[in-house]
CSV table of C-alpha atoms in Angstrom, one decimal:
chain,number,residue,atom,x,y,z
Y,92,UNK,CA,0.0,0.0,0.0
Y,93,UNK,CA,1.6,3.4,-1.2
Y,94,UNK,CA,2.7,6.0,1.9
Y,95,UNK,CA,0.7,8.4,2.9
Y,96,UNK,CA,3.0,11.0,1.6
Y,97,UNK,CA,3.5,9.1,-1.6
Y,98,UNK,CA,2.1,11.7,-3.4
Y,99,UNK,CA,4.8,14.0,-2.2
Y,100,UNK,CA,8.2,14.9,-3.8
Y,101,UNK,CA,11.3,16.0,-1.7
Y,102,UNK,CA,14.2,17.8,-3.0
Y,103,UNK,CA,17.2,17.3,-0.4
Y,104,UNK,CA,19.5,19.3,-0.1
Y,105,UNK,CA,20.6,18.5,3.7
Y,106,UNK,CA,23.4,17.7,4.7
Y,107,UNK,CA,24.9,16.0,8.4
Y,108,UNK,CA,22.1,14.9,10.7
Y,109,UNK,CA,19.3,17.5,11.3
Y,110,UNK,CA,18.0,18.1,7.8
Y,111,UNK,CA,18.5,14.2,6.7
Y,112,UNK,CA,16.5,13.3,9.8
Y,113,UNK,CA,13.5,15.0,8.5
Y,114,UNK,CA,13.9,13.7,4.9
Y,115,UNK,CA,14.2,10.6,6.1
Y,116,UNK,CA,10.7,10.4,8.2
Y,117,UNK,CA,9.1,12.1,5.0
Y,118,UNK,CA,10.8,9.4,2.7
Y,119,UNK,CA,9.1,6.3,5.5
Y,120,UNK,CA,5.9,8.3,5.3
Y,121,UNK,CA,6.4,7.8,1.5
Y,122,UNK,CA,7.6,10.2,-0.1
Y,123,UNK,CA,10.3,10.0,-2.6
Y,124,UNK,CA,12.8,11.5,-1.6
Y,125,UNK,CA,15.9,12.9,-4.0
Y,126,UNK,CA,19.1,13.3,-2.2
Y,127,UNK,CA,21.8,16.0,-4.1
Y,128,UNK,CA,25.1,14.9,-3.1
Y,129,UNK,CA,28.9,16.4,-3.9
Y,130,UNK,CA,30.2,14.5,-6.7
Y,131,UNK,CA,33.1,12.2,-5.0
Y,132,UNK,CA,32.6,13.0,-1.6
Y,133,UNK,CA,29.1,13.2,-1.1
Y,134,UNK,CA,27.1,14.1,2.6
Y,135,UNK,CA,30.3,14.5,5.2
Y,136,UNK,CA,28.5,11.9,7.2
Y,137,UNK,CA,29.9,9.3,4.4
Y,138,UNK,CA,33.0,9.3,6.1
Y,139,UNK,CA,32.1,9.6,9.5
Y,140,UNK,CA,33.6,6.5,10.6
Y,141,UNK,CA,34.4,3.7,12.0
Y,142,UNK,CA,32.3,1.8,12.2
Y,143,UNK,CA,31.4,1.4,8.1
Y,144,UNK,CA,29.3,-1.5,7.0
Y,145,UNK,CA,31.2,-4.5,5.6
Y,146,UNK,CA,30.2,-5.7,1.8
Y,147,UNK,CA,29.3,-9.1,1.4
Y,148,UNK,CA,32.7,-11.1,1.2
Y,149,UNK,CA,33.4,-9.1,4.9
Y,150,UNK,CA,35.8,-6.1,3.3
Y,151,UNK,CA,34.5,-2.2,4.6
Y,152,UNK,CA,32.5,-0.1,2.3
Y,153,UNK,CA,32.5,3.6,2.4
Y,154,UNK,CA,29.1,3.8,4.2
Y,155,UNK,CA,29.4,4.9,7.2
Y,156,UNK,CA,27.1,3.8,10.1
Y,157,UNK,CA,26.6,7.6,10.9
Y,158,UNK,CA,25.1,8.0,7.4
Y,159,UNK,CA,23.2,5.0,7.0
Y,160,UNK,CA,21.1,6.1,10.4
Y,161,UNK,CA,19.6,8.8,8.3
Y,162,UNK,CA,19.1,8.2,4.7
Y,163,UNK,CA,17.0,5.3,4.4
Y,164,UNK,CA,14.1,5.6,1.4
Y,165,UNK,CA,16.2,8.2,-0.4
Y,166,UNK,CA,17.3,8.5,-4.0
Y,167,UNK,CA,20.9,9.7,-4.2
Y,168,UNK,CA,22.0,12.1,-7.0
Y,169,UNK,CA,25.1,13.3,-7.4
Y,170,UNK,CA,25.7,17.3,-8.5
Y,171,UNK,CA,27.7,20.1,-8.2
Y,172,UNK,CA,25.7,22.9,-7.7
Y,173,UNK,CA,28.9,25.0,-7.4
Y,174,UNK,CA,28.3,24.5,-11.6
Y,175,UNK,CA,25.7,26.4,-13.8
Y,176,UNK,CA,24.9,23.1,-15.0
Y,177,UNK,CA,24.4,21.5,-11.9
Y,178,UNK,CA,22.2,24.7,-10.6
Y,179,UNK,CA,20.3,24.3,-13.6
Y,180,UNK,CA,19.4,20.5,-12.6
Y,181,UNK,CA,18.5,21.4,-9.4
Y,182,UNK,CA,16.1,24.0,-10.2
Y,183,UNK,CA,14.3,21.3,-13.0
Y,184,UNK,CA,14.3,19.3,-10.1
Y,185,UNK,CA,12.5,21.8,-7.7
Y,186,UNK,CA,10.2,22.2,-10.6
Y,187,UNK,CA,9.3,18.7,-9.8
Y,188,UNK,CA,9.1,18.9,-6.1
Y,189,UNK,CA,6.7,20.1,-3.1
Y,190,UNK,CA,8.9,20.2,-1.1
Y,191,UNK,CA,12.6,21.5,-0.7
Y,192,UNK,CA,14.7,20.5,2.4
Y,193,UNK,CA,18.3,22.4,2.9
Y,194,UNK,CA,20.6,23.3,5.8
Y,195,UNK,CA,23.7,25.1,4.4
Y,196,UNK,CA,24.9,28.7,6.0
Y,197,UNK,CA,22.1,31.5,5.9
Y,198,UNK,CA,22.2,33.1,2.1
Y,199,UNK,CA,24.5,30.6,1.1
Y,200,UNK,CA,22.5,29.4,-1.5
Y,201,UNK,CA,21.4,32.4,-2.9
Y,202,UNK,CA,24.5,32.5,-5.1
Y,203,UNK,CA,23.2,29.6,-7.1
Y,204,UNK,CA,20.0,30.6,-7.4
Y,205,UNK,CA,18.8,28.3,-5.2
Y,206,UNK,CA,17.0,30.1,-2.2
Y,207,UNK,CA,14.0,30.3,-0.9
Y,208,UNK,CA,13.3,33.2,-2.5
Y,209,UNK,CA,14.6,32.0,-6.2
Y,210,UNK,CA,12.8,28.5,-6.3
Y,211,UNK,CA,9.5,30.1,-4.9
Y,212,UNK,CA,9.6,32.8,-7.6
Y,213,UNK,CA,9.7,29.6,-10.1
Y,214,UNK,CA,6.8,27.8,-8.2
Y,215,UNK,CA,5.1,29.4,-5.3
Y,216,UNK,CA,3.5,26.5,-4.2
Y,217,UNK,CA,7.1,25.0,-3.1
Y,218,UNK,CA,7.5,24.5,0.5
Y,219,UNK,CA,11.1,25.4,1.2
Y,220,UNK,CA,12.6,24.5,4.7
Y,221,UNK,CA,15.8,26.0,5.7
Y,222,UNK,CA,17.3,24.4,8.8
Y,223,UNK,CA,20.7,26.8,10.1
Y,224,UNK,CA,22.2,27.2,13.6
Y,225,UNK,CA,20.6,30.3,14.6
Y,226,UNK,CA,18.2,31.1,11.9
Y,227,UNK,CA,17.7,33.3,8.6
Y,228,UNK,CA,18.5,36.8,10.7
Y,229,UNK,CA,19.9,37.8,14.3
Y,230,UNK,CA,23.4,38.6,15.1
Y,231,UNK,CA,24.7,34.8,14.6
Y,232,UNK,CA,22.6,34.0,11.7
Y,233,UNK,CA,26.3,33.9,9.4
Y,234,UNK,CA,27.5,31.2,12.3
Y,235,UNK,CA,28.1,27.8,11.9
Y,236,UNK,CA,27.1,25.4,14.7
Y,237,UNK,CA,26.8,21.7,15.5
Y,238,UNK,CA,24.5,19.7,18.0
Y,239,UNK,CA,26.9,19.7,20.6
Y,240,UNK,CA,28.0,23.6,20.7
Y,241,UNK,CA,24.1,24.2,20.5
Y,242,UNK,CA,23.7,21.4,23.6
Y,243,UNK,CA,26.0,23.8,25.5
Y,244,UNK,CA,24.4,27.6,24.2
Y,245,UNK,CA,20.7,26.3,24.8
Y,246,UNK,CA,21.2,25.5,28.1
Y,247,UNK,CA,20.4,21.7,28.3
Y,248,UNK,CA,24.1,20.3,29.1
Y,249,UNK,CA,23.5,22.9,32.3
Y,250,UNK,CA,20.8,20.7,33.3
Y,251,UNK,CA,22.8,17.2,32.5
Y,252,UNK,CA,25.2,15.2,34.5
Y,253,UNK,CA,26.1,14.6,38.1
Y,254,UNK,CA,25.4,17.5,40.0
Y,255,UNK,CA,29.1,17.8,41.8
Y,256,UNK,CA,30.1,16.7,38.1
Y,257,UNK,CA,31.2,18.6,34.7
Y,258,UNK,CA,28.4,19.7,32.4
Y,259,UNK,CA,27.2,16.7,29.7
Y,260,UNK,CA,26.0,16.3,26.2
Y,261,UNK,CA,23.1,13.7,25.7
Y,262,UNK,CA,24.6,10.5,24.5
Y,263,UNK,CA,23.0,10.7,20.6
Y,264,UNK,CA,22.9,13.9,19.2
Y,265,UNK,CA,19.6,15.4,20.5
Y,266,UNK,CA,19.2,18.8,19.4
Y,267,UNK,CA,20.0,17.4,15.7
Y,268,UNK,CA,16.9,14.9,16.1
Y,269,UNK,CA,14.6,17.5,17.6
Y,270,UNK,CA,15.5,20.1,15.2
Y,271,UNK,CA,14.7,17.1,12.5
Y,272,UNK,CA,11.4,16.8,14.0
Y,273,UNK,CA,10.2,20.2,14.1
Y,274,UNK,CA,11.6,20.6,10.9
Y,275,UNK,CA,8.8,17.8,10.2
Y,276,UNK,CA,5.8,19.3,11.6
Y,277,UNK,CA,6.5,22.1,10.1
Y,278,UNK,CA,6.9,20.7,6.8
Y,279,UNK,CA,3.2,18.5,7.0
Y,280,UNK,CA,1.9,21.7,8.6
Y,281,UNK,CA,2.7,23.4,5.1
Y,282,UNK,CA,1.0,20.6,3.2
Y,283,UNK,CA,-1.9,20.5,4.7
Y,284,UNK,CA,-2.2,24.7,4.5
Y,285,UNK,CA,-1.5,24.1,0.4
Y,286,UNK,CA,-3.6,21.9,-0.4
Y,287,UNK,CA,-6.3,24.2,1.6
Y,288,UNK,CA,-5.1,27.5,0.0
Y,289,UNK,CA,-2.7,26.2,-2.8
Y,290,UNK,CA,-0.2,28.5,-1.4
Y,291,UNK,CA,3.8,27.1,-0.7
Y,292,UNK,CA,5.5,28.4,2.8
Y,293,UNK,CA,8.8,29.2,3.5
Y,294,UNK,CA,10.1,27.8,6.8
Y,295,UNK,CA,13.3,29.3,9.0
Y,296,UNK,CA,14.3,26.4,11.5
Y,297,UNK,CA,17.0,27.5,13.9
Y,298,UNK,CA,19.1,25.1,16.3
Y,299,UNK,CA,19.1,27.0,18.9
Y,300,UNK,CA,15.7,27.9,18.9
Y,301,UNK,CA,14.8,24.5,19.1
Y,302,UNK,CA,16.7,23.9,22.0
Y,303,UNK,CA,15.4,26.8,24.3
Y,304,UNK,CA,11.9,25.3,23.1
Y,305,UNK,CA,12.7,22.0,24.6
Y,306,UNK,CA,13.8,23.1,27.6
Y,307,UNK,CA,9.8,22.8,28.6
Y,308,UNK,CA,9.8,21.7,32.4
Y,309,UNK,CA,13.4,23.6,33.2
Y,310,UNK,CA,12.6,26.5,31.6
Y,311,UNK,CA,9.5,27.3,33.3
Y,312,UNK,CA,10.5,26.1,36.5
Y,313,UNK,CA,13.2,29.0,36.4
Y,314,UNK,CA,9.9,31.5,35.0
Y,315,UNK,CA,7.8,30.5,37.7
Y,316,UNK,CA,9.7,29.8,40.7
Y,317,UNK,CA,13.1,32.2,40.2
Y,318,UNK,CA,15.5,29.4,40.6
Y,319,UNK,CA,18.5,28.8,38.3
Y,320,UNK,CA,17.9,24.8,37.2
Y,321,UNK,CA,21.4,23.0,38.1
Y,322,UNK,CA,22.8,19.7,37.4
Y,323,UNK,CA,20.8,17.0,39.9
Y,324,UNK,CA,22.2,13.8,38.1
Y,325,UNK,CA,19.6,11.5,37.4
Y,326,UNK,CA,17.0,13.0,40.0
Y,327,UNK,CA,13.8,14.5,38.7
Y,328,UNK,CA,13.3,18.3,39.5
Y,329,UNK,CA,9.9,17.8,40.0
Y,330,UNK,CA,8.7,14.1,40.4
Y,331,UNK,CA,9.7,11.9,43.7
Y,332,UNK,CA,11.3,9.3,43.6
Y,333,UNK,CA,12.7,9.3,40.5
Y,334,UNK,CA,16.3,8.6,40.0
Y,335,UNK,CA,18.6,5.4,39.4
Y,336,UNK,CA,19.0,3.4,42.1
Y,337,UNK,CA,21.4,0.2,43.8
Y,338,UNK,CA,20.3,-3.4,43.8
Y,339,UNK,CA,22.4,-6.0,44.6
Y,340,UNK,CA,23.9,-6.9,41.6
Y,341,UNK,CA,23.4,-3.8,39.8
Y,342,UNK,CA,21.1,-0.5,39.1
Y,343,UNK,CA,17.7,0.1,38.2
Y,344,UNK,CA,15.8,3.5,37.4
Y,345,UNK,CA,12.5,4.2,39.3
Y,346,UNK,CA,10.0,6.5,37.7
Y,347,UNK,CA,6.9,6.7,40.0
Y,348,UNK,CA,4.7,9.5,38.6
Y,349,UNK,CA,2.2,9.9,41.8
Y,350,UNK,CA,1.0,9.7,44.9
Y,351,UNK,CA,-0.9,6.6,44.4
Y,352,UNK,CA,2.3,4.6,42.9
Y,353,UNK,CA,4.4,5.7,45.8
Y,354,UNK,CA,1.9,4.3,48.3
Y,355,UNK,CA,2.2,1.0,46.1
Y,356,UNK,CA,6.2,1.0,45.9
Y,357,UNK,CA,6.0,1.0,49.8
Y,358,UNK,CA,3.8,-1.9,50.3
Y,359,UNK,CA,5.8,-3.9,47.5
Y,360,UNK,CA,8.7,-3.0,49.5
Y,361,UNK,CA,7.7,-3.6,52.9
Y,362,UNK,CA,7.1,-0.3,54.2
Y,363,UNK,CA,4.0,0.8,54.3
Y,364,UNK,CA,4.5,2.9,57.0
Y,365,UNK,CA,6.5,5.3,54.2
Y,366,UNK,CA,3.5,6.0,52.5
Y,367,UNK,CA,2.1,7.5,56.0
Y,368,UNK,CA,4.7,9.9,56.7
Y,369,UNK,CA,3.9,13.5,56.5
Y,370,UNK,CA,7.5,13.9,54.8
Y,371,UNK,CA,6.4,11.9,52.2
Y,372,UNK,CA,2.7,12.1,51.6
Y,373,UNK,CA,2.6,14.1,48.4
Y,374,UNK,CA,4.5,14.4,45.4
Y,375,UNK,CA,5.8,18.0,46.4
Y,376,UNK,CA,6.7,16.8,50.1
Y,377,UNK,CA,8.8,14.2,48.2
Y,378,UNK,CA,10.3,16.6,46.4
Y,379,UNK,CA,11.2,18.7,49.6
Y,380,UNK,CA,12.3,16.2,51.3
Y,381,UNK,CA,14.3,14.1,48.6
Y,382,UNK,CA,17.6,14.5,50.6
Y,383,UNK,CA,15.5,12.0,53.2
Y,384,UNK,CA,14.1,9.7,51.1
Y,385,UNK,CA,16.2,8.6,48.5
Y,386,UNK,CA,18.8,6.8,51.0
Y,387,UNK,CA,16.0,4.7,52.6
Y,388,UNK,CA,14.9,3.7,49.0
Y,389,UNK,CA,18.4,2.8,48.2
Y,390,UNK,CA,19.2,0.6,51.5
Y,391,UNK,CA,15.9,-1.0,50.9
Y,392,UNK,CA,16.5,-1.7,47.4
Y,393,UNK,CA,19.7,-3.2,48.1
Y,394,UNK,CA,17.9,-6.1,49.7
Y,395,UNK,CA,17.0,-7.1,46.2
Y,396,UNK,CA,18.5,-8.5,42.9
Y,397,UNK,CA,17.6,-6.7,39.7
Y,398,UNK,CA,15.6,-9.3,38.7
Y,399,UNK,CA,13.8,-9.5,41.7
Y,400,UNK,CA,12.9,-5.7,42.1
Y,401,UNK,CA,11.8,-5.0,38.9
Y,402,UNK,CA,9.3,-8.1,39.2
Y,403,UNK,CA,8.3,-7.2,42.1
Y,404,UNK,CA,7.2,-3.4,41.1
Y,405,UNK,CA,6.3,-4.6,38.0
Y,406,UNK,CA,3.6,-7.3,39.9
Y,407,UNK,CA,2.5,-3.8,41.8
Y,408,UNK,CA,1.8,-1.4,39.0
Y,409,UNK,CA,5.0,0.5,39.8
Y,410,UNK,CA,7.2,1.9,36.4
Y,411,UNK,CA,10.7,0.8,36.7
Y,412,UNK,CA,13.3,-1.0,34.5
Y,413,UNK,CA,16.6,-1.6,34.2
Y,414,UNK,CA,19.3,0.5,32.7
Y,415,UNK,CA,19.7,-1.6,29.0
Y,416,UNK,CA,22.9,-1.3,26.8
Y,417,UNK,CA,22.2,-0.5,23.3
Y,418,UNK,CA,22.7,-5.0,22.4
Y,419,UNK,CA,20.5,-5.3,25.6
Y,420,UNK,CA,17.3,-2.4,23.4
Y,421,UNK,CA,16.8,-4.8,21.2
Y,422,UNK,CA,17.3,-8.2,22.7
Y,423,UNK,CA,14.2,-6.8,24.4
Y,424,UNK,CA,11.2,-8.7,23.7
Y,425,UNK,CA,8.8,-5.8,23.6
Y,426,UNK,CA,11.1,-4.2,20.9
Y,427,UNK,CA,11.7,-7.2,19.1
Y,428,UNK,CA,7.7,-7.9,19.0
Y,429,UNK,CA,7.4,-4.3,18.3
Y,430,UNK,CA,9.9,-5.0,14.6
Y,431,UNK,CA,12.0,-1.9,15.4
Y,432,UNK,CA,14.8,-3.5,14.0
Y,433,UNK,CA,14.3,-4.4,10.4
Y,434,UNK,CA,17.2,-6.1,7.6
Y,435,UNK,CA,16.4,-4.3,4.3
Y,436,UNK,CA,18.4,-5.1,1.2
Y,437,UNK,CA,22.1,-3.6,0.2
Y,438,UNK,CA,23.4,-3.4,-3.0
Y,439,UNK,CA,26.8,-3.6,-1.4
Y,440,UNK,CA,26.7,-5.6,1.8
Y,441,UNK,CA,23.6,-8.0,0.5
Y,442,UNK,CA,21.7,-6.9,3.8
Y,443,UNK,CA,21.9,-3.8,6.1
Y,444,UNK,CA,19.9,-3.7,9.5
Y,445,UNK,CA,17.9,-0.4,10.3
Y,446,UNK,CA,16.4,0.8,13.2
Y,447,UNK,CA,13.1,1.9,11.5
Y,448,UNK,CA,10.5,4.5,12.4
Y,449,UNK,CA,8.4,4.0,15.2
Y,450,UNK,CA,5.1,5.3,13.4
Y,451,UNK,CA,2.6,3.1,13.3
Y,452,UNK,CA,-0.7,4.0,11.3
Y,453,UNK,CA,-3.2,1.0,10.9
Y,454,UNK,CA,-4.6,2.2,7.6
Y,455,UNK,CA,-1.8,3.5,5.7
Y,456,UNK,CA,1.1,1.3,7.3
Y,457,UNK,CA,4.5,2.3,6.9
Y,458,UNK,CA,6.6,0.1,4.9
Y,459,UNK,CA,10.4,-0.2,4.7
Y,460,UNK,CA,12.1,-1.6,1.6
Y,461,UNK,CA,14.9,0.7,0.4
Y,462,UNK,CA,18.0,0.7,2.1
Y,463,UNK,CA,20.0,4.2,2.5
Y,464,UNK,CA,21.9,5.0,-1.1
Y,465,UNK,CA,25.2,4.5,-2.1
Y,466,UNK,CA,26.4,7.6,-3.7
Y,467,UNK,CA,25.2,8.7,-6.8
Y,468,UNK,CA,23.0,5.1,-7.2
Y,469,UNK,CA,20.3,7.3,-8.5
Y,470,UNK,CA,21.9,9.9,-10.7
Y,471,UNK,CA,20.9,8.7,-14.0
Y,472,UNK,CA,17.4,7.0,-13.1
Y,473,UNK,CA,16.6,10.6,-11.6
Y,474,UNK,CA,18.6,12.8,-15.0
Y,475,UNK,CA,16.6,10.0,-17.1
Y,476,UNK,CA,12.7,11.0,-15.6
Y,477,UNK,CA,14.1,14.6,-16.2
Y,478,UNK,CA,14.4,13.8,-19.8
Y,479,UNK,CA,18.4,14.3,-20.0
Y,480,UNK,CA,19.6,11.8,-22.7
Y,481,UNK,CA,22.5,9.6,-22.1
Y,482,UNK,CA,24.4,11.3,-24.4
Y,483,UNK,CA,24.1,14.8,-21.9
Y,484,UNK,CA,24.8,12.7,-18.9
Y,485,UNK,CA,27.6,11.6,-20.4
Y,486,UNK,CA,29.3,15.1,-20.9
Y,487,UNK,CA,28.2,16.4,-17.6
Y,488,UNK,CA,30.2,13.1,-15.7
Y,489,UNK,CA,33.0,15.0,-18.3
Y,490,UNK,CA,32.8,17.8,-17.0
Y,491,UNK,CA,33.0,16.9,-13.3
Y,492,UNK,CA,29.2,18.3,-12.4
Y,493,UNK,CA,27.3,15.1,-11.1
């Protein structure tokens, strides 16, 4: 059954993480998706590497794991839009498109022709979504920036790591993947405006922004109660208990979300009587009196394996789990019943495992059968539905433009 967006036509001209990330959910929604890579080097990510996946008879490829994470369904087309010929297929291509996706430098592309402003003039129903650090204007809008520079700006590795600790990044690149997201919304938010008013959008997506819009609980706790958010570890700011926490042969993480789950923790545990005390009654006496509460929790816990612990809250209705590797994700059976992981085929490696998209619609089911390109492995099926001859492609691989 086709996509829901297979009716939709993506022009690509992201590069890294943030941009691909949203190209790639619009390419397992359906679209088709056409990817505009440098001639010879292609998306940086290429190389970003070890690990690279390993052909068939065991030898690496040039596909990096880092780019195969966020290019699945895509059709790869080699260009160089440095070229008058290659800014010429690009803007035949965006003549085919309803949607355009780029992240280079503010105005960069404006030199080519290829800007909002130029490929809206040529079809103004075009939906163009420019992803920078900072945004189309304000004093760093001619600034590079990267996930983990904007981590540190917009505040969140403030709020991350042990509190006597040094600040921390998240472990995956987070404000790439949010800014990927929004850059989504925004971009299905467009579609459904066209095909109401017929008219295209032009969307500004800024890093930074992003991140001071995800700060959500942290920001308004500072708004609303005047106090600078710090590093607290794993403890929540405003939940009780909720932190990681001993066993006996290891750690678990406890995530009880109110006052009736507490008062079940304490009868799993044995201590009813915990439940009762005015210190810890209510969520916001919890939180008060954290300092009091958590070592009780921990000695208690430490009467119990892993195992044990998590049954046993499990059996009472109480969230916990244990603290999984990234093997350990998806050995786990809910994952594996859920199909996260998927093997779709290569043409290089025979076979190349993806950790799919976790959107499931029961109508219009996502399906996932092309694997993330290999560089250029579309350039002359795309150059061919444009109606270039062989003969043209021919002269333009001459000529160094795709």
């Amino acid at each position: 059954m086709p996509g829901p967006l297979s009716h939709i036509r993506v022009l690509d001209l992201g590069r890294i993480m943030a941009a691909p990330w949203a190209t790639q959910i619009l390419a397992d929604l359906g679209a088709d998706v056409i990817k505009i890579e440098r001639p010879g080097a292609g998306d940086d990510t290429r190389a970003w590497g070890p690990p690279f996946l390993k052909a068939e008879d065991g030898t690496p490829t040039k596909e990096a794991g880092y780019f195969l994470a966020v290019n699945r369904g895509k059709r790869s087309v080699t260009l160089d839009i440095a070229k008058p010929e290659g800014q010429a297929i690009v803007k035949r291509i965006a003549e085919t498109a309803d949607v355009v996706v780029e992240n280079f430098k503010a105005g960069a592309l404006a030199k080519y022709g290829l800007d909002a402003a130029s490929l809206r003039a040529q079809k103004p129903s075009l939906i163009y979504c420019s992803v920078t650090g900072f945004g189309q204007d304000g004093p760093r809008r001619d600034q590079a920036a990267y996930d983990f520079m904007i981590q540190a700006m917009g505040g969140l590795m403030s709020v991350t790591g042990e509190r006597d600790g040094a600040p921390q990044k998240v472990g995956v690149p987070i404000v790439d993947l949010m800014t990927g997201m929004y850059a989504t919304v925004a971009i299905l938010a467009a579609i459904a405006n066209r095909e109401r008013t017929g008219q295209g959008e032009t969307i500004d997506l800024a890093m930074l922004d992003v991140q001071a819009g995800f700060l959500a609980n942290q920001a308004m706790n500072w708004l609303v109660g005047g106090k600078v958010p710090h590093r607290a570890g794993n403890r929540h700011p405003n939940i009780q208990p909720q932190d990681v926490f001993p066993a006996k042969d290891g750690h678990i993480v406890l995530a009880v979300g109110n006052d009736g789950q507490f008062a079940k923790l304490c009868e799993a545990i044995g201590r009813p009587d915990w439940a009762a005390d005015p210190r810890f009654m209510k969520n916001q006496d919890r939180v008060r009196h954290e300092a009091a509460l958590t070592p009780l929790l921990a000695d208690r816990f430490r009467d119990f394996t892993r195992a044990e612990l998590t049954a046993l809250l499990d059996a009472a209705g109480v969230p916990c789990g244990p603290i999984n590797s990234v093997p350990d994700v998806f050995a786990d059976p809910q994952v594996l019943h859920r199909q996260m992981l998927r093997e779709l085929p290569h043409p290089l490696a025979g076979r190349v495992q993806q950790v799919v998209n976790p959107i499931r619609l029961q109508d219009a089911p996502l399906t996932f059968e092309t694997p993330p390109p290999t560089l250029g492995q579309h350039t002359a099926e795309v150059l061919g539905e444009l109606g270039i001859s062989d003969a043209e492609r021919a002269a333009l691989r001459d000529s160094g433009v795709i």
